[in-house]
mmCIF file of C-alpha atoms in Angstrom:
data_model
loop_
_atom_site.group_PDB
_atom_site.id
_atom_site.type_symbol
_atom_site.label_atom_id
_atom_site.label_comp_id
_atom_site.label_asym_id
_atom_site.label_seq_id
_atom_site.Cartn_x
_atom_site.Cartn_y
_atom_site.Cartn_z
ATOM 1 C CA MET A 1 113.817 51.902 150.078
ATOM 2 C CA GLU A 2 111.473 54.740 147.844
ATOM 3 C CA ARG A 3 108.466 54.127 146.685
ATOM 4 C CA SER A 4 107.529 54.234 143.488
ATOM 5 C CA GLN A 5 104.361 56.865 142.445
ATOM 6 C CA ALA A 6 101.703 56.127 140.039
ATOM 7 C CA ALA A 7 101.347 58.695 137.717
ATOM 8 C CA THR A 8 98.599 61.622 137.907
ATOM 9 C CA PRO A 9 95.882 60.616 135.498
ATOM 10 C CA PRO A 10 95.033 63.955 133.447
ATOM 11 C CA SER A 11 92.081 65.665 133.928
ATOM 12 C CA ARG A 12 89.422 65.511 132.103
ATOM 13 C CA SER A 13 90.310 69.864 130.999
ATOM 14 C CA SER A 14 93.714 68.721 129.039
ATOM 15 C CA LEU A 15 91.982 65.070 128.029
ATOM 16 C CA ARG A 16 89.802 67.963 125.819
ATOM 17 C CA TRP A 17 92.693 70.088 124.564
ATOM 18 C CA ALA A 18 94.816 66.706 123.568
ATOM 19 C CA ILE A 19 91.539 65.325 122.262
ATOM 20 C CA LEU A 20 91.093 68.967 120.373
ATOM 21 C CA ARG A 21 95.408 69.425 119.050
ATOM 22 C CA GLN A 22 96.267 66.405 117.589
ATOM 23 C CA ALA A 23 91.899 66.488 115.354
ATOM 24 C CA ILE A 24 93.829 69.773 114.498
ATOM 25 C CA THR A 25 97.569 69.006 113.793
ATOM 26 C CA GLY A 26 96.836 65.600 113.490
ATOM 27 C CA ARG A 27 99.843 65.075 116.610
ATOM 28 C CA ALA A 28 99.553 63.815 119.821
ATOM 29 C CA SER A 29 99.979 66.299 122.801
ATOM 30 C CA PRO A 30 103.927 65.737 124.206
ATOM 31 C CA SER A 31 102.175 65.406 128.160
ATOM 32 C CA VAL A 32 99.237 63.235 126.865
ATOM 33 C CA SER A 33 99.563 59.480 125.926
ATOM 34 C CA ASP A 34 98.196 58.160 123.029
ATOM 35 C CA HIS A 35 95.590 55.533 124.747
ATOM 36 C CA SER A 36 95.148 58.019 127.293
ATOM 37 C CA ILE A 37 93.186 59.226 124.431
ATOM 38 C CA GLU A 38 92.131 56.588 122.936
ATOM 39 C CA ARG A 39 91.334 55.637 126.424
ATOM 40 C CA CYS A 40 89.080 58.201 127.715
ATOM 41 C CA THR A 41 87.693 60.034 124.142
ATOM 42 C CA LYS A 42 84.396 58.074 124.956
ATOM 43 C CA ASP A 43 83.639 59.762 128.028
ATOM 44 C CA VAL A 44 84.708 63.363 127.435
ATOM 45 C CA THR A 45 83.725 63.798 123.992
ATOM 46 C CA ARG A 46 80.077 65.420 123.762
ATOM 47 C CA LYS A 47 79.621 63.521 120.828
ATOM 48 C CA THR A 48 77.881 60.091 120.687
ATOM 49 C CA PRO A 49 79.102 57.000 119.556
ATOM 50 C CA GLY A 50 75.765 55.834 119.455
ATOM 51 C CA GLY A 51 72.789 55.925 118.351
ATOM 52 C CA PHE A 52 69.107 55.254 117.581
ATOM 53 C CA LYS A 53 69.429 52.863 115.145
ATOM 54 C CA LEU A 54 65.716 53.915 113.715
ATOM 55 C CA ILE A 55 66.708 54.447 109.868
ATOM 56 C CA SER A 56 69.943 51.876 108.438
ATOM 57 C CA CYS A 57 72.778 54.382 106.775
ATOM 58 C CA CYS A 58 76.202 52.838 105.388
ATOM 59 C CA PRO A 59 78.896 54.349 104.599
ATOM 60 C CA LEU A 60 80.263 54.571 100.654
ATOM 61 C CA ASN A 61 83.145 54.296 99.625
ATOM 62 C CA GLY A 62 83.983 57.210 97.272
ATOM 63 C CA GLU A 63 83.870 54.775 93.617
ATOM 64 C CA LEU A 64 80.182 53.812 94.510
ATOM 65 C CA HIS A 65 79.376 57.415 95.693
ATOM 66 C CA SER A 66 81.197 58.392 91.801
ATOM 67 C CA GLN A 67 80.023 56.002 90.180
ATOM 68 C CA LYS A 68 75.667 56.381 92.078
ATOM 69 C CA ASN A 69 75.769 59.918 91.996
ATOM 70 C CA LYS A 70 79.069 62.212 89.684
ATOM 71 C CA CYS A 71 79.632 62.934 92.586
ATOM 72 C CA GLN A 72 83.273 64.400 94.309
ATOM 73 C CA PHE A 73 83.867 64.437 97.337
ATOM 74 C CA GLY A 74 86.946 65.126 99.430
ATOM 75 C CA THR A 75 89.349 63.531 101.175
ATOM 76 C CA ASN A 76 87.709 64.668 104.717
ATOM 77 C CA GLU A 77 84.444 63.808 104.417
ATOM 78 C CA LEU A 78 82.315 60.714 103.510
ATOM 79 C CA SER A 79 79.693 59.782 102.184
ATOM 80 C CA VAL A 80 76.889 58.002 103.934
ATOM 81 C CA CYS A 81 73.849 56.104 102.411
ATOM 82 C CA TYR A 82 70.027 56.148 104.435
ATOM 83 C CA THR A 83 67.293 53.591 103.775
ATOM 84 C CA LEU A 84 64.043 54.854 103.924
ATOM 85 C CA PRO A 85 61.004 53.180 106.599
ATOM 86 C CA VAL A 86 58.570 54.060 103.346
ATOM 87 C CA ASP A 87 56.914 51.626 101.063
ATOM 88 C CA GLY A 88 59.806 51.299 98.000
ATOM 89 C CA ASP A 89 62.652 51.282 100.545
ATOM 90 C CA LYS A 90 63.915 55.290 99.139
ATOM 91 C CA GLU A 91 67.702 56.055 99.733
ATOM 92 C CA LEU A 92 69.633 58.956 100.323
ATOM 93 C CA ILE A 93 72.350 59.434 99.936
ATOM 94 C CA MET A 94 74.313 62.327 102.899
ATOM 95 C CA ILE A 95 77.785 63.663 102.273
ATOM 96 C CA ARG A 96 79.909 65.183 106.033
ATOM 97 C CA ARG A 97 82.675 65.521 107.507
ATOM 98 C CA SER A 98 84.627 62.692 108.280
ATOM 99 C CA ASP A 99 85.080 62.334 111.807
ATOM 100 C CA ASP A 100 87.434 63.135 114.526
ATOM 101 C CA CYS A 101 88.032 65.855 111.541
ATOM 102 C CA ILE A 102 88.406 69.734 112.037
ATOM 103 C CA ASP A 103 89.823 73.150 110.040
ATOM 104 C CA LEU A 104 90.745 75.475 111.790
ATOM 105 C CA ASP A 105 88.745 77.780 109.592
ATOM 106 C CA ASP A 106 86.145 76.503 111.699
ATOM 107 C CA PHE A 107 86.260 78.925 114.302
ATOM 108 C CA LYS A 108 86.761 81.864 112.304
ATOM 109 C CA ILE A 109 83.774 81.336 111.150
ATOM 110 C CA SER A 110 82.294 80.622 114.447
ATOM 111 C CA ASN A 111 83.522 83.716 115.234
ATOM 112 C CA LYS A 112 82.131 85.821 112.433
ATOM 113 C CA TYR A 113 79.371 84.480 112.627
ATOM 114 C CA ASP A 114 78.411 84.477 116.283
ATOM 115 C CA ILE A 115 77.085 80.545 115.477
ATOM 116 C CA ASP A 116 78.950 77.072 117.052
ATOM 117 C CA THR A 117 79.587 74.390 114.741
ATOM 118 C CA THR A 118 78.280 71.364 116.598
ATOM 119 C CA GLY A 119 76.403 70.721 112.401
ATOM 120 C CA LEU A 120 79.667 69.951 111.103
ATOM 121 C CA VAL A 121 80.167 67.134 114.166
ATOM 122 C CA CYS A 122 77.720 64.979 113.100
ATOM 123 C CA CYS A 123 74.269 63.887 112.885
ATOM 124 C CA TRP A 124 73.118 63.395 116.382
ATOM 125 C CA PRO A 125 71.454 61.107 118.125
ATOM 126 C CA SER A 126 67.455 63.893 118.419
ATOM 127 C CA GLU A 127 68.436 64.282 114.377
ATOM 128 C CA GLU A 128 67.707 60.798 113.541
ATOM 129 C CA VAL A 129 64.285 60.507 115.529
ATOM 130 C CA LEU A 130 63.187 63.490 114.233
ATOM 131 C CA ALA A 131 63.560 61.684 110.795
ATOM 132 C CA TYR A 132 62.463 58.499 111.950
ATOM 133 C CA PHE A 133 59.097 60.094 113.492
ATOM 134 C CA CYS A 134 58.756 63.199 110.721
ATOM 135 C CA ILE A 135 58.754 59.681 107.711
ATOM 136 C CA ASN A 136 55.849 57.783 110.723
ATOM 137 C CA ASN A 137 54.047 61.034 110.470
ATOM 138 C CA GLY A 138 54.262 62.132 107.159
ATOM 139 C CA GLU A 139 50.523 62.158 105.668
ATOM 140 C CA MET A 140 51.230 65.739 108.514
ATOM 141 C CA PHE A 141 52.652 67.397 105.462
ATOM 142 C CA ARG A 142 51.123 67.168 103.099
ATOM 143 C CA SER A 143 51.125 69.539 100.867
ATOM 144 C CA LYS A 144 52.477 72.266 103.843
ATOM 145 C CA ARG A 145 55.467 74.854 103.762
ATOM 146 C CA VAL A 146 57.796 72.893 106.140
ATOM 147 C CA LEU A 147 61.079 74.919 107.634
ATOM 148 C CA GLU A 148 64.026 72.936 109.348
ATOM 149 C CA LEU A 149 65.909 74.948 112.124
ATOM 150 C CA GLY A 150 69.586 74.106 113.044
ATOM 151 C CA SER A 151 70.352 71.404 110.362
ATOM 152 C CA GLY A 152 73.755 69.981 111.179
ATOM 153 C CA TYR A 153 73.440 68.075 107.453
ATOM 154 C CA GLY A 154 70.029 68.031 107.071
ATOM 155 C CA LEU A 155 68.353 64.220 107.650
ATOM 156 C CA ALA A 156 65.446 65.372 108.952
ATOM 157 C CA GLY A 157 63.872 68.278 106.234
ATOM 158 C CA LEU A 158 65.443 65.707 103.745
ATOM 159 C CA ALA A 159 64.111 63.249 104.970
ATOM 160 C CA ILE A 160 60.793 65.283 104.911
ATOM 161 C CA ALA A 161 60.984 66.110 101.119
ATOM 162 C CA ALA A 162 61.879 62.933 99.743
ATOM 163 C CA SER A 163 58.928 60.491 101.608
ATOM 164 C CA THR A 164 56.129 63.326 101.757
ATOM 165 C CA ASP A 165 53.482 65.291 100.134
ATOM 166 C CA ALA A 166 54.754 68.701 101.238
ATOM 167 C CA PHE A 167 54.354 71.363 99.139
ATOM 168 C CA GLU A 168 57.761 73.009 99.834
ATOM 169 C CA VAL A 169 61.265 71.726 102.620
ATOM 170 C CA VAL A 170 63.240 74.379 103.821
ATOM 171 C CA ILE A 171 66.415 73.472 105.200
ATOM 172 C CA SER A 172 68.474 75.644 106.931
ATOM 173 C CA ASP A 173 71.225 76.045 109.288
ATOM 174 C CA GLY A 174 73.028 79.498 111.123
ATOM 175 C CA ASN A 175 76.451 78.385 109.698
ATOM 176 C CA PRO A 176 77.596 78.770 106.508
ATOM 177 C CA GLN A 177 79.955 76.039 106.096
ATOM 178 C CA VAL A 178 76.757 73.425 107.415
ATOM 179 C CA ILE A 179 74.553 75.193 105.148
ATOM 180 C CA ASP A 180 77.342 74.116 102.070
ATOM 181 C CA TYR A 181 76.606 70.990 102.581
ATOM 182 C CA VAL A 182 73.053 70.839 103.290
ATOM 183 C CA GLN A 183 72.716 72.404 99.448
ATOM 184 C CA ARG A 184 75.056 69.412 97.785
ATOM 185 C CA ASN A 185 72.842 66.608 99.694
ATOM 186 C CA ILE A 186 70.059 69.215 97.655
ATOM 187 C CA ASN A 187 71.649 68.446 94.625
ATOM 188 C CA ILE A 188 72.293 64.237 95.576
ATOM 189 C CA ASN A 189 68.860 63.665 95.966
ATOM 190 C CA ALA A 190 67.438 66.126 93.826
ATOM 191 C CA SER A 191 65.323 63.032 91.530
ATOM 192 C CA THR A 192 63.829 61.997 94.503
ATOM 193 C CA PHE A 193 62.144 64.419 95.643
ATOM 194 C CA GLY A 194 59.556 64.005 93.852
ATOM 195 C CA ASP A 195 56.735 67.485 93.102
ATOM 196 C CA THR A 196 58.304 68.501 96.636
ATOM 197 C CA LYS A 197 60.701 71.875 96.130
ATOM 198 C CA VAL A 198 63.243 71.840 98.534
ATOM 199 C CA LYS A 199 65.621 74.317 99.233
ATOM 200 C CA SER A 200 68.172 75.238 102.225
ATOM 201 C CA MET A 201 69.441 78.473 103.656
ATOM 202 C CA ILE A 202 71.242 80.965 105.635
ATOM 203 C CA LEU A 203 68.995 81.808 108.962
ATOM 204 C CA HIS A 204 70.989 83.633 111.739
ATOM 205 C CA TRP A 205 68.370 83.335 115.136
ATOM 206 C CA ILE A 206 69.628 87.119 116.411
ATOM 207 C CA GLU A 207 69.795 88.290 112.857
ATOM 208 C CA GLU A 208 66.024 90.495 111.985
ATOM 209 C CA LEU A 209 64.002 88.319 109.136
ATOM 210 C CA ASP A 210 63.192 88.541 105.969
ATOM 211 C CA SER A 211 59.560 90.076 106.072
ATOM 212 C CA GLU A 212 58.804 87.801 102.382
ATOM 213 C CA MET A 213 59.400 84.969 105.751
ATOM 214 C CA LEU A 214 57.306 85.462 108.486
ATOM 215 C CA TYR A 215 53.995 83.814 108.874
ATOM 216 C CA ASN A 216 55.200 81.803 105.731
ATOM 217 C CA PHE A 217 55.624 78.286 107.247
ATOM 218 C CA ASP A 218 52.841 75.768 108.182
ATOM 219 C CA ILE A 219 55.145 73.638 110.258
ATOM 220 C CA ILE A 220 58.878 74.090 111.676
ATOM 221 C CA ILE A 221 61.504 71.514 112.924
ATOM 222 C CA ALA A 222 64.365 71.292 114.714
ATOM 223 C CA SER A 223 66.402 68.502 116.779
ATOM 224 C CA ASP A 224 68.401 69.389 119.920
ATOM 225 C CA CYS A 225 68.051 73.172 119.632
ATOM 226 C CA THR A 226 67.478 73.995 122.628
ATOM 227 C CA PHE A 227 71.207 73.429 124.497
ATOM 228 C CA PHE A 228 72.373 77.097 124.277
ATOM 229 C CA LYS A 229 70.702 78.976 127.017
ATOM 230 C CA GLU A 230 71.407 82.385 125.182
ATOM 231 C CA PHE A 231 69.765 81.796 121.979
ATOM 232 C CA HIS A 232 66.365 81.212 123.492
ATOM 233 C CA GLU A 233 64.663 83.945 123.039
ATOM 234 C CA CYS A 234 64.952 84.889 119.785
ATOM 235 C CA LEU A 235 64.284 80.266 119.121
ATOM 236 C CA ALA A 236 61.314 81.601 120.042
ATOM 237 C CA LYS A 237 60.886 84.670 118.837
ATOM 238 C CA THR A 238 61.998 82.865 115.707
ATOM 239 C CA VAL A 239 59.677 80.300 115.466
ATOM 240 C CA LYS A 240 56.701 82.727 116.623
ATOM 241 C CA LEU A 241 57.487 84.597 113.290
ATOM 242 C CA LEU A 242 57.769 81.857 111.244
ATOM 243 C CA LEU A 243 54.405 80.357 112.408
ATOM 244 C CA LYS A 244 51.888 80.797 109.966
ATOM 245 C CA ASN A 245 48.720 82.337 111.193
ATOM 246 C CA SER A 246 46.427 78.834 111.425
ATOM 247 C CA GLU A 247 45.462 76.256 114.725
ATOM 248 C CA THR A 248 46.482 73.275 112.920
ATOM 249 C CA SER A 249 50.306 75.439 112.603
ATOM 250 C CA GLU A 250 52.947 73.932 114.952
ATOM 251 C CA ALA A 251 56.447 73.930 115.955
ATOM 252 C CA ILE A 252 57.566 69.731 116.452
ATOM 253 C CA PHE A 253 61.596 69.919 117.785
ATOM 254 C CA LEU A 254 63.118 66.874 119.520
ATOM 255 C CA SER A 255 65.248 68.187 121.966
ATOM 256 C CA PRO A 256 66.634 66.201 124.997
ATOM 257 C CA LYS A 257 66.429 67.755 128.742
ATOM 258 C CA ARG A 258 69.876 68.245 129.683
ATOM 259 C CA GLY A 259 70.798 69.518 132.782
ATOM 260 C CA ASP A 260 67.929 72.769 132.957
ATOM 261 C CA SER A 261 68.734 74.157 129.320
ATOM 262 C CA LEU A 262 65.094 71.863 127.492
ATOM 263 C CA ASP A 263 63.043 74.062 131.386
ATOM 264 C CA LYS A 264 64.363 77.484 130.435
ATOM 265 C CA PHE A 265 63.403 76.785 126.507
ATOM 266 C CA LEU A 266 60.047 76.188 128.240
ATOM 267 C CA VAL A 267 59.608 79.004 129.643
ATOM 268 C CA LYS A 268 60.706 80.884 127.087
ATOM 269 C CA ILE A 269 57.805 79.469 124.905
ATOM 270 C CA LYS A 270 55.274 80.896 127.247
ATOM 271 C CA ASP A 271 56.669 84.616 127.522
ATOM 272 C CA MET A 272 56.797 84.445 123.860
ATOM 273 C CA GLY A 273 52.935 83.535 124.137
ATOM 274 C CA LEU A 274 52.802 80.214 122.950
ATOM 275 C CA ASP A 275 51.712 77.036 123.574
ATOM 276 C CA TYR A 276 53.422 74.021 123.937
ATOM 277 C CA ASP A 277 52.821 69.753 124.716
ATOM 278 C CA LEU A 278 56.291 68.555 126.303
ATOM 279 C CA ILE A 279 55.924 64.242 125.608
ATOM 280 C CA GLU A 280 58.258 61.908 126.689
ATOM 281 C CA ASP A 281 56.766 58.088 125.106
ATOM 282 C CA TYR A 282 55.401 59.408 121.605
ATOM 283 C CA ASP A 283 56.833 56.241 119.845
ATOM 284 C CA SER A 284 57.309 52.409 121.191
ATOM 285 C CA ASN A 285 60.451 51.424 119.290
ATOM 286 C CA VAL A 286 62.329 54.599 120.415
ATOM 287 C CA TRP A 287 61.334 53.886 123.535
ATOM 288 C CA ASN A 288 62.439 50.889 123.319
ATOM 289 C CA LEU A 289 64.946 51.649 122.619
ATOM 290 C CA HIS A 290 65.087 54.540 125.404
ATOM 291 C CA GLN A 291 64.497 51.983 128.220
ATOM 292 C CA LYS A 292 67.123 49.285 126.761
ATOM 293 C CA PHE A 293 69.513 51.928 126.310
ATOM 294 C CA ARG A 294 69.210 52.734 129.915
ATOM 295 C CA ASN A 295 69.859 49.095 131.096
ATOM 296 C CA GLU A 296 73.135 49.063 133.048
ATOM 297 C CA ASN A 297 74.259 46.057 131.522
ATOM 298 C CA ASP A 298 73.513 46.701 127.878
ATOM 299 C CA THR A 299 76.558 47.568 125.973
ATOM 300 C CA SER A 300 74.961 48.466 122.384
ATOM 301 C CA TRP A 301 75.436 51.624 123.234
ATOM 302 C CA PRO A 302 78.704 52.950 126.023
ATOM 303 C CA ASN A 303 78.051 55.013 128.404
ATOM 304 C CA TYR A 304 74.428 56.091 127.555
ATOM 305 C CA ASP A 305 73.666 59.054 129.133
ATOM 306 C CA GLU A 306 70.234 59.892 128.741
ATOM 307 C CA ASP A 307 70.372 63.555 129.809
ATOM 308 C CA HIS A 308 71.958 63.960 126.560
ATOM 309 C CA CYS A 309 70.176 61.843 124.558
ATOM 310 C CA TYR A 310 67.337 60.763 124.587
ATOM 311 C CA PRO A 311 65.084 63.387 123.237
ATOM 312 C CA PHE A 312 61.266 64.486 124.063
ATOM 313 C CA LEU A 313 59.278 64.876 122.060
ATOM 314 C CA LEU A 314 58.362 68.946 121.916
ATOM 315 C CA ARG A 315 54.801 70.699 120.116
ATOM 316 C CA ILE A 316 55.062 73.961 120.084
ATOM 317 C CA THR A 317 51.644 76.386 118.953
ATOM 318 C CA LEU A 318 50.409 79.560 118.972
ATOM 319 C CA GLN A 319 47.806 80.708 121.705
ATOM 320 C CA LYS A 320 44.164 80.997 120.930
ATOM 321 C CA PRO A 321 42.232 84.030 121.277
ATOM 322 C CA LYS A 322 40.165 84.099 124.337
ATOM 323 C CA THR A 323 36.517 84.090 124.233
ATOM 324 C CA THR A 324 34.932 85.684 125.870
ATOM 325 C CA SER A 325 30.945 84.867 127.284
ATOM 326 C CA THR A 326 28.181 87.027 127.382
ATOM 327 C CA THR A 327 25.476 86.759 129.307
ATOM 328 C CA LYS A 328 21.614 87.952 127.798
ATOM 329 C CA PRO A 329 20.078 89.989 131.447
#
C-alpha cells in the first residue's frame, strides 16, 4: 500500500505573493489556501500586529466620525481617535487606510517618485513611541520650529502641535498620497493646535532642498526612517542642511536596529560631520514594556521581534567647532 505524502507547505515568498494578490484583487491565490494565508500572515508580514499602546486609541465608526468632525472618509479608510496622555486628555482624530488595503496606484506613484509606500501601511510602533516621547518632553519644543521627516500619517508631529507650545510644526513625507492624509488630519484637528502653526509638505531627501528651508529648524524628528540603506546618505545630509546653526538644535530619531541598518546610518552621520548619542533605555515605561514583550511567555505582542520593533533613541547634533588653546610664551 502506498503511503500518502504530506503536502509541501508554501514557501514564504509564495505566501507574500498570495497575500499581495489577495490585497489587490480581493481573490485568493489558487495555489495557496485561505487557511494557509490566515495562519501564516503574522509570520510573513513586516507589519507588526501588536504595539506599545502608550497612547490610548479607538476606531470611530462613520456616523460618529461625521457627527464629530463634519468630514467624510472613504470606504477603504479608518478614522481613529487618539487620547493624548496630557492634562485635559486632548484628542486627535486621524484618518488612515484600512488594514490590508492596497491600490495599484500605490505602485505607480512609488515608481514615479522613487519612494516607498510604508507610510500608508499603518501607524508603526516607532511612530507611537516617538509621539509618546515628545509629549512627555514637551517643554523642549516651546517656541521652536519643528520638522517631522518621513512622517507617515504624522502622529508624532500632530501630537507635538496639540500638546506643546511649539511655534511651528511642519509634517513632511516623500509620498504625495501620505501627505494628502496628513493635510486632511491637520484640517480635522485644527482647533486643537492653539497658536502653533501646522502645515504639511512633500519632501524628498534625494532632491535639492528649497533655499528658504535651509538651517531653519530647531528640532527635527523622525521614526523608523533608517531602514533603507540607499537613503542613509541623503537623509543625513537633509538633517545637516535643515538644522538651525545653534548649539541647542538637534534631530530626534526613534529607530529599531533592523539588522545592521541603524549602525550603518550612524557611520553616515559621522561622515556628514554630525555628532550623535544612541540611547537604548530612555523611558521607563517603554523599557519595561520592551522587557515584558521579550519574555517568551508573554502573549500580549505576538512574535515580538526587538530587532524590528524596539526603537533606540538617536539624538543628532551639529559638531561643535574645535577650539585651539593658546599659551603665553
